[in-house]
mmCIF file of C-alpha atoms in Angstrom:
data_model
loop_
_atom_site.group_PDB
_atom_site.id
_atom_site.type_symbol
_atom_site.label_atom_id
_atom_site.label_comp_id
_atom_site.label_asym_id
_atom_site.label_seq_id
_atom_site.Cartn_x
_atom_site.Cartn_y
_atom_site.Cartn_z
ATOM 1 C CA UNK A 1 -129.186 77.994 -38.153
ATOM 2 C CA UNK A 2 -127.634 81.078 -36.781
ATOM 3 C CA UNK A 3 -127.824 79.565 -33.303
ATOM 4 C CA UNK A 4 -125.946 76.427 -34.355
ATOM 5 C CA UNK A 5 -123.110 78.457 -35.893
ATOM 6 C CA UNK A 6 -122.711 80.541 -32.741
ATOM 7 C CA UNK A 7 -122.660 77.437 -30.531
ATOM 8 C CA UNK A 8 -120.095 75.711 -32.768
ATOM 9 C CA UNK A 9 -117.910 78.822 -32.763
ATOM 10 C CA UNK A 10 -118.262 79.130 -28.999
ATOM 11 C CA UNK A 11 -117.292 75.506 -28.443
ATOM 12 C CA UNK A 12 -114.300 75.904 -30.763
ATOM 13 C CA UNK A 13 -113.133 78.935 -28.821
ATOM 14 C CA UNK A 14 -113.456 77.077 -25.523
ATOM 15 C CA UNK A 15 -111.530 74.082 -26.863
ATOM 16 C CA UNK A 16 -108.604 76.346 -27.775
ATOM 17 C CA UNK A 17 -108.539 77.894 -24.299
ATOM 18 C CA UNK A 18 -108.227 74.748 -22.217
ATOM 19 C CA UNK A 19 -104.592 75.497 -21.409
ATOM 20 C CA UNK A 20 -103.588 71.851 -21.765
ATOM 21 C CA UNK A 21 -100.072 71.417 -23.016
ATOM 22 C CA UNK A 22 -98.316 68.614 -24.765
ATOM 23 C CA UNK A 23 -94.537 68.736 -24.690
ATOM 24 C CA UNK A 24 -94.547 72.366 -23.605
ATOM 25 C CA UNK A 25 -96.665 73.542 -26.578
ATOM 26 C CA UNK A 26 -100.324 74.684 -26.132
ATOM 27 C CA UNK A 27 -102.858 72.584 -28.043
ATOM 28 C CA UNK A 28 -103.605 74.134 -31.394
ATOM 29 C CA UNK A 29 -100.394 76.160 -31.390
ATOM 30 C CA UNK A 30 -98.253 76.322 -34.484
ATOM 31 C CA UNK A 31 -95.153 77.187 -32.459
ATOM 32 C CA UNK A 32 -92.354 74.663 -32.288
ATOM 33 C CA UNK A 33 -91.417 73.478 -28.789
ATOM 34 C CA UNK A 34 -88.540 75.414 -27.230
ATOM 35 C CA UNK A 35 -85.151 73.906 -27.871
ATOM 36 C CA UNK A 36 -82.435 73.565 -25.295
ATOM 37 C CA UNK A 37 -78.764 73.728 -26.022
ATOM 38 C CA UNK A 38 -76.353 71.910 -23.759
ATOM 39 C CA UNK A 39 -73.447 74.118 -22.796
ATOM 40 C CA UNK A 40 -70.369 72.415 -21.468
ATOM 41 C CA UNK A 41 -67.766 74.465 -19.708
ATOM 42 C CA UNK A 42 -64.428 73.047 -18.788
ATOM 43 C CA UNK A 43 -61.939 74.529 -16.426
ATOM 44 C CA UNK A 44 -58.528 75.074 -17.954
ATOM 45 C CA UNK A 45 -55.962 72.641 -16.609
ATOM 46 C CA UNK A 46 -53.950 73.984 -13.693
ATOM 47 C CA UNK A 47 -50.885 75.847 -14.796
ATOM 48 C CA UNK A 48 -47.633 73.985 -14.473
ATOM 49 C CA UNK A 49 -45.524 75.490 -11.729
ATOM 50 C CA UNK A 50 -42.801 77.633 -13.172
ATOM 51 C CA UNK A 51 -39.213 77.183 -12.148
ATOM 52 C CA UNK A 52 -37.306 80.413 -11.514
ATOM 53 C CA UNK A 53 -33.934 80.951 -13.144
ATOM 54 C CA UNK A 54 -31.012 80.389 -10.776
ATOM 55 C CA UNK A 55 -28.474 83.229 -10.621
ATOM 56 C CA UNK A 56 -25.592 80.731 -10.989
ATOM 57 C CA UNK A 57 -27.437 78.321 -13.282
ATOM 58 C CA UNK A 58 -26.307 74.755 -12.624
ATOM 59 C CA UNK A 59 -22.710 75.766 -11.797
ATOM 60 C CA UNK A 60 -22.219 73.868 -8.524
ATOM 61 C CA UNK A 61 -18.653 75.205 -8.157
ATOM 62 C CA UNK A 62 -20.213 78.608 -7.438
ATOM 63 C CA UNK A 63 -21.232 77.174 -4.035
ATOM 64 C CA UNK A 64 -17.667 76.470 -2.849
ATOM 65 C CA UNK A 65 -17.439 79.798 -0.995
ATOM 66 C CA UNK A 66 -20.914 79.383 0.569
ATOM 67 C CA UNK A 67 -22.666 81.957 -1.612
ATOM 68 C CA UNK A 68 -24.665 80.694 -4.584
ATOM 69 C CA UNK A 69 -28.065 80.171 -6.154
ATOM 70 C CA UNK A 70 -28.107 76.991 -8.241
ATOM 71 C CA UNK A 71 -30.527 74.755 -10.121
ATOM 72 C CA UNK A 72 -29.859 71.145 -9.052
ATOM 73 C CA UNK A 73 -31.092 67.650 -9.873
ATOM 74 C CA UNK A 74 -30.275 64.806 -7.489
ATOM 75 C CA UNK A 75 -27.914 63.207 -6.854
ATOM 76 C CA UNK A 76 -25.519 66.113 -6.331
ATOM 77 C CA UNK A 77 -22.212 66.428 -4.436
ATOM 78 C CA UNK A 78 -20.868 69.817 -3.308
ATOM 79 C CA UNK A 79 -17.368 70.302 -1.921
ATOM 80 C CA UNK A 80 -17.197 73.477 0.115
ATOM 81 C CA UNK A 81 -14.587 75.746 1.667
ATOM 82 C CA UNK A 82 -14.276 74.668 5.339
ATOM 83 C CA UNK A 83 -14.344 78.378 6.267
ATOM 84 C CA UNK A 84 -18.128 78.179 5.617
ATOM 85 C CA UNK A 85 -18.462 75.714 8.507
ATOM 86 C CA UNK A 86 -19.302 72.931 6.041
ATOM 87 C CA UNK A 87 -16.806 70.773 4.151
ATOM 88 C CA UNK A 88 -19.196 68.704 2.035
ATOM 89 C CA UNK A 89 -22.886 68.582 1.080
ATOM 90 C CA UNK A 90 -24.717 65.805 -0.731
ATOM 91 C CA UNK A 91 -28.248 65.922 -2.145
ATOM 92 C CA UNK A 92 -29.245 62.294 -2.756
ATOM 93 C CA UNK A 93 -32.956 62.942 -3.418
ATOM 94 C CA UNK A 94 -35.331 65.682 -4.514
ATOM 95 C CA UNK A 95 -38.950 64.641 -4.499
ATOM 96 C CA UNK A 96 -42.490 65.656 -3.635
ATOM 97 C CA UNK A 97 -41.493 65.724 0.032
ATOM 98 C CA UNK A 98 -38.729 68.241 -0.667
ATOM 99 C CA UNK A 99 -34.950 68.201 -0.745
ATOM 100 C CA UNK A 100 -32.944 65.770 1.380
ATOM 101 C CA UNK A 101 -29.462 67.086 2.200
ATOM 102 C CA UNK A 102 -26.642 65.249 3.942
ATOM 103 C CA UNK A 103 -23.151 66.450 4.657
ATOM 104 C CA UNK A 104 -20.276 67.032 6.978
ATOM 105 C CA UNK A 105 -19.365 70.093 8.994
ATOM 106 C CA UNK A 106 -15.818 71.468 8.959
ATOM 107 C CA UNK A 107 -15.435 70.069 12.490
ATOM 108 C CA UNK A 108 -16.406 66.528 11.403
ATOM 109 C CA UNK A 109 -20.068 66.578 12.480
ATOM 110 C CA UNK A 110 -22.890 65.028 10.468
ATOM 111 C CA UNK A 111 -25.493 67.120 8.641
ATOM 112 C CA UNK A 112 -28.973 65.815 7.792
ATOM 113 C CA UNK A 113 -31.586 68.288 6.546
ATOM 114 C CA UNK A 114 -34.968 67.861 4.867
ATOM 115 C CA UNK A 115 -36.261 71.076 3.316
ATOM 116 C CA UNK A 116 -39.843 71.255 2.071
ATOM 117 C CA UNK A 117 -41.785 74.330 1.028
ATOM 118 C CA UNK A 118 -45.245 74.711 -0.465
ATOM 119 C CA UNK A 119 -45.339 76.118 -4.016
ATOM 120 C CA UNK A 120 -44.581 79.825 -3.894
ATOM 121 C CA UNK A 121 -42.875 79.568 -0.500
ATOM 122 C CA UNK A 122 -39.351 78.707 0.582
ATOM 123 C CA UNK A 123 -37.748 76.674 3.354
ATOM 124 C CA UNK A 124 -34.504 77.485 5.130
ATOM 125 C CA UNK A 125 -32.090 75.758 7.475
ATOM 126 C CA UNK A 126 -28.986 77.151 9.154
ATOM 127 C CA UNK A 127 -25.899 75.033 9.848
ATOM 128 C CA UNK A 128 -23.758 75.895 12.912
ATOM 129 C CA UNK A 129 -24.991 79.500 12.804
ATOM 130 C CA UNK A 130 -22.686 79.955 9.804
ATOM 131 C CA UNK A 131 -24.366 78.805 6.585
ATOM 132 C CA UNK A 132 -27.976 79.216 5.452
ATOM 133 C CA UNK A 133 -29.398 76.735 2.923
ATOM 134 C CA UNK A 134 -32.763 77.570 1.332
ATOM 135 C CA UNK A 135 -34.982 75.894 -1.238
ATOM 136 C CA UNK A 136 -36.545 78.590 -3.368
ATOM 137 C CA UNK A 137 -38.470 76.127 -5.576
ATOM 138 C CA UNK A 138 -38.903 72.380 -5.987
ATOM 139 C CA UNK A 139 -40.531 71.174 -9.223
ATOM 140 C CA UNK A 140 -40.334 67.823 -11.039
ATOM 141 C CA UNK A 141 -37.152 66.576 -9.336
ATOM 142 C CA UNK A 142 -35.382 69.931 -9.581
ATOM 143 C CA UNK A 143 -34.578 72.315 -6.771
ATOM 144 C CA UNK A 144 -33.417 75.910 -6.724
ATOM 145 C CA UNK A 145 -31.014 76.116 -3.787
ATOM 146 C CA UNK A 146 -29.588 79.256 -2.268
ATOM 147 C CA UNK A 147 -26.572 79.149 0.039
ATOM 148 C CA UNK A 148 -25.346 82.206 1.919
ATOM 149 C CA UNK A 149 -23.352 83.009 5.035
ATOM 150 C CA UNK A 150 -25.346 83.934 8.143
#
């Protein structure tokens, strides 16, 4: 009888050591299968570009003498002192492709300028070696323009 008990115990021990697994749990184990938790990470939305404050706000009359920094929305008309080399500027459109500027020089010539700058950069054009026009920012149909003598 003693021999039968030893054989039964030996077979039981071997059965528990087979290493077979069902759903990641060893046979005969009382442990629950490991659980997994899904973790979802989301990137924050890109920050909206900020629009810097213009020194002269939206006061377009500040540009008459050729020195200003203004916040504009198209369409815009600027009458200027002919001493700047420019008598009139018009901004018919501001869009993703930049600022489109048209105008007339003090001598009667035609001005056509398209200024585009990547975010964080600026674009500049000079008219008749007298007047510099720069876009400091272009966001959502607004442009920050800076005019200054050269």
